[in-house]
């Protein structure tokens, strides 16, 4: 099996699991209790909070643990929007956000909020002029992702932070793809709220975190007990939280070396595909993107067919976002960068991770050459365009 879908989720690192295990067995105390058994788990959660804060350059008190990246996005956007609705009910986001942000904005629209969706250029980079022009008197929040999950593009986060600050608007970023792959200093970048999720950087599934700058208020997302400073009720997922922090620490220790390695593999893959397969288009800014992500459209091909054939060869990849595959709509991200429907349909995202090897990439390229040829031979349109060559 060759796993090339690390943007979707990643394999739990064995050393992370080892650090989690005690909290799934003998260290089972409820962190809120007062006896010794609980002191250990309470301390573990607070140590994890401090580790996460240190990496993002913020205070431990500014970190809230959640159950996913999606929950962090929901908490930040709904929480801030509802808390400040007396000031204004306008939110700005981008057209290429993850569904966790887009659907949250749709939900707020149903509550009477107004949302402006900013466009991106053909490389998938946010239009800053359009962003600044769309800020209004009643704008309370800008939410733009740090790195896109389908094409990997890195957004001009620092510039967005500056625009937000200049206009007195809060800035949230969905950094779920970026954490573990990019250095992030929330202070230097002017970020007021940031979402992250452990399973995207070799941590466990079902645990995320949300950074919210001190002084920025937000309505609590889960009512109940007083956990997470009264912002999110529910007994802490201690093992998950320990795993999140351990995985994050490890990811930043390995960051430079990993990025160098996966970038070389990604660039090699794209060069080979460009050399060996005609009628393709590489998507997303070539420089400003995550090291391991590649998105290529193969003309005259259906992405689903490509994925099924790759699966037969034991290769896991994606045709855009996992959340939209299975539906017939082409990816909203690929449409936003200006691809025609039929070209967007034939797109393949691979996301390379720390466990991938050059041999695996070679096998992927060989398989793609074979599969693309086979599928194109069955396409009447391809025959017409190429004259049957
Ligand atoms: C995966 C992902 C999410 C959702 O995170 P979960 O932990 O799976 O809920 C949100 N935003 C982006 C950009 C993602 O890649």
mmCIF file of N, CA, C and O and ligand atoms in Angstrom, residues 7-8 67-71 73 98 100 145 147 149 174 176-177 197 199-200, ligand 1:
data_model
loop_
_atom_site.group_PDB
_atom_site.id
_atom_site.type_symbol
_atom_site.label_atom_id
_atom_site.label_comp_id
_atom_site.label_asym_id
_atom_site.label_seq_id
_atom_site.Cartn_x
_atom_site.Cartn_y
_atom_site.Cartn_z
ATOM 1 N N UNK A 7 -2.781 14.980 3.236
ATOM 2 C CA UNK A 7 -3.570 16.191 3.487
ATOM 3 C C UNK A 7 -4.928 15.811 4.067
ATOM 4 O O UNK A 7 -5.614 16.639 4.673
ATOM 5 N N UNK A 8 -5.314 14.562 3.848
ATOM 6 C CA UNK A 8 -6.596 14.084 4.338
ATOM 7 C C UNK A 8 -6.470 13.627 5.797
ATOM 8 O O UNK A 8 -7.236 14.021 6.668
ATOM 9 N N UNK A 67 -12.351 19.022 19.797
ATOM 10 C CA UNK A 67 -12.410 17.644 19.309
ATOM 11 C C UNK A 67 -12.013 17.523 17.840
ATOM 12 O O UNK A 67 -11.975 16.414 17.305
ATOM 13 N N UNK A 68 -11.718 18.624 17.161
ATOM 14 C CA UNK A 68 -11.310 18.541 15.748
ATOM 15 C C UNK A 68 -10.980 19.922 15.199
ATOM 16 O O UNK A 68 -11.307 20.950 15.813
ATOM 17 N N UNK A 69 -10.387 19.912 14.032
ATOM 18 C CA UNK A 69 -10.171 21.169 13.321
ATOM 19 C C UNK A 69 -11.502 21.818 12.988
ATOM 20 O O UNK A 69 -11.664 23.044 13.097
ATOM 21 N N UNK A 70 -12.467 21.001 12.603
ATOM 22 C CA UNK A 70 -13.798 21.526 12.271
ATOM 23 C C UNK A 70 -14.412 22.229 13.479
ATOM 24 O O UNK A 70 -14.996 23.306 13.348
ATOM 25 N N UNK A 71 -14.270 21.601 14.652
ATOM 26 C CA UNK A 71 -14.844 22.243 15.839
ATOM 27 C C UNK A 71 -14.125 23.551 16.165
ATOM 28 O O UNK A 71 -14.762 24.546 16.563
ATOM 29 N N UNK A 73 -12.758 25.588 14.010
ATOM 30 C CA UNK A 73 -13.271 26.576 13.042
ATOM 31 C C UNK A 73 -14.659 27.075 13.455
ATOM 32 O O UNK A 73 -14.927 28.275 13.460
ATOM 33 N N UNK A 98 -12.002 25.523 3.441
ATOM 34 C CA UNK A 98 -12.468 24.168 3.738
ATOM 35 C C UNK A 98 -13.958 24.250 4.105
ATOM 36 O O UNK A 98 -14.408 25.265 4.637
ATOM 37 N N UNK A 100 -15.430 23.237 6.568
ATOM 38 C CA UNK A 100 -15.606 23.568 7.997
ATOM 39 C C UNK A 100 -15.761 25.073 8.196
ATOM 40 O O UNK A 100 -16.397 25.520 9.156
ATOM 41 N N UNK A 145 -7.899 30.948 5.295
ATOM 42 C CA UNK A 145 -7.057 29.811 5.642
ATOM 43 C C UNK A 145 -5.565 30.122 5.477
ATOM 44 O O UNK A 145 -5.187 30.958 4.659
ATOM 45 N N UNK A 147 -3.176 27.669 4.685
ATOM 46 C CA UNK A 147 -2.749 26.908 3.505
ATOM 47 C C UNK A 147 -3.958 26.124 3.013
ATOM 48 O O UNK A 147 -4.716 25.583 3.815
ATOM 49 N N UNK A 149 -6.140 23.147 1.411
ATOM 50 C CA UNK A 149 -6.035 21.692 1.507
ATOM 51 C C UNK A 149 -6.043 20.986 0.158
ATOM 52 O O UNK A 149 -5.629 19.847 0.058
ATOM 53 N N UNK A 174 -7.755 29.335 9.490
ATOM 54 C CA UNK A 174 -7.815 27.880 9.539
ATOM 55 C C UNK A 174 -6.431 27.389 9.112
ATOM 56 O O UNK A 174 -6.102 27.381 7.933
ATOM 57 N N UNK A 176 -5.202 24.375 9.699
ATOM 58 C CA UNK A 176 -5.193 22.913 9.868
ATOM 59 C C UNK A 176 -4.191 22.240 8.921
ATOM 60 O O UNK A 176 -3.515 21.296 9.303
ATOM 61 N N UNK A 177 -4.062 22.754 7.688
ATOM 62 C CA UNK A 177 -3.079 22.167 6.768
ATOM 63 C C UNK A 177 -1.662 22.636 7.066
ATOM 64 O O UNK A 177 -0.701 21.972 6.689
ATOM 65 N N UNK A 197 -5.400 20.843 13.949
ATOM 66 C CA UNK A 197 -5.938 19.501 14.195
ATOM 67 C C UNK A 197 -4.826 18.463 14.201
ATOM 68 O O UNK A 197 -4.003 18.412 13.285
ATOM 69 N N UNK A 199 -4.575 15.175 13.778
ATOM 70 C CA UNK A 199 -4.413 14.046 12.845
ATOM 71 C C UNK A 199 -3.805 14.456 11.502
ATOM 72 O O UNK A 199 -3.498 13.616 10.677
ATOM 73 N N UNK A 200 -3.607 15.759 11.309
ATOM 74 C CA UNK A 200 -2.947 16.206 10.071
ATOM 75 C C UNK A 200 -1.425 16.215 10.210
ATOM 76 O O UNK A 200 -0.719 16.417 9.241
HETATM 77 C C1 LIG B 1 -8.765 18.584 7.572
HETATM 78 C C2 LIG B 1 -9.096 20.018 7.562
HETATM 79 C C3 LIG B 1 -10.099 20.546 8.405
HETATM 80 C C4 LIG B 1 -10.926 19.677 9.312
HETATM 81 O O1 LIG B 1 -10.188 19.142 10.353
HETATM 82 P P1 LIG B 1 -10.825 17.903 11.175
HETATM 83 O O2 LIG B 1 -9.919 17.725 12.336
HETATM 84 O O3 LIG B 1 -10.799 16.740 10.239
HETATM 85 O O4 LIG B 1 -12.197 18.315 11.544
HETATM 86 C C5 LIG B 1 -10.336 21.899 8.372
HETATM 87 N N1 LIG B 1 -9.638 22.705 7.558
HETATM 88 C C6 LIG B 1 -8.679 22.247 6.730
HETATM 89 C C7 LIG B 1 -7.931 23.199 5.869
HETATM 90 C C8 LIG B 1 -8.373 20.893 6.700
HETATM 91 O O5 LIG B 1 -7.449 20.437 5.875
#
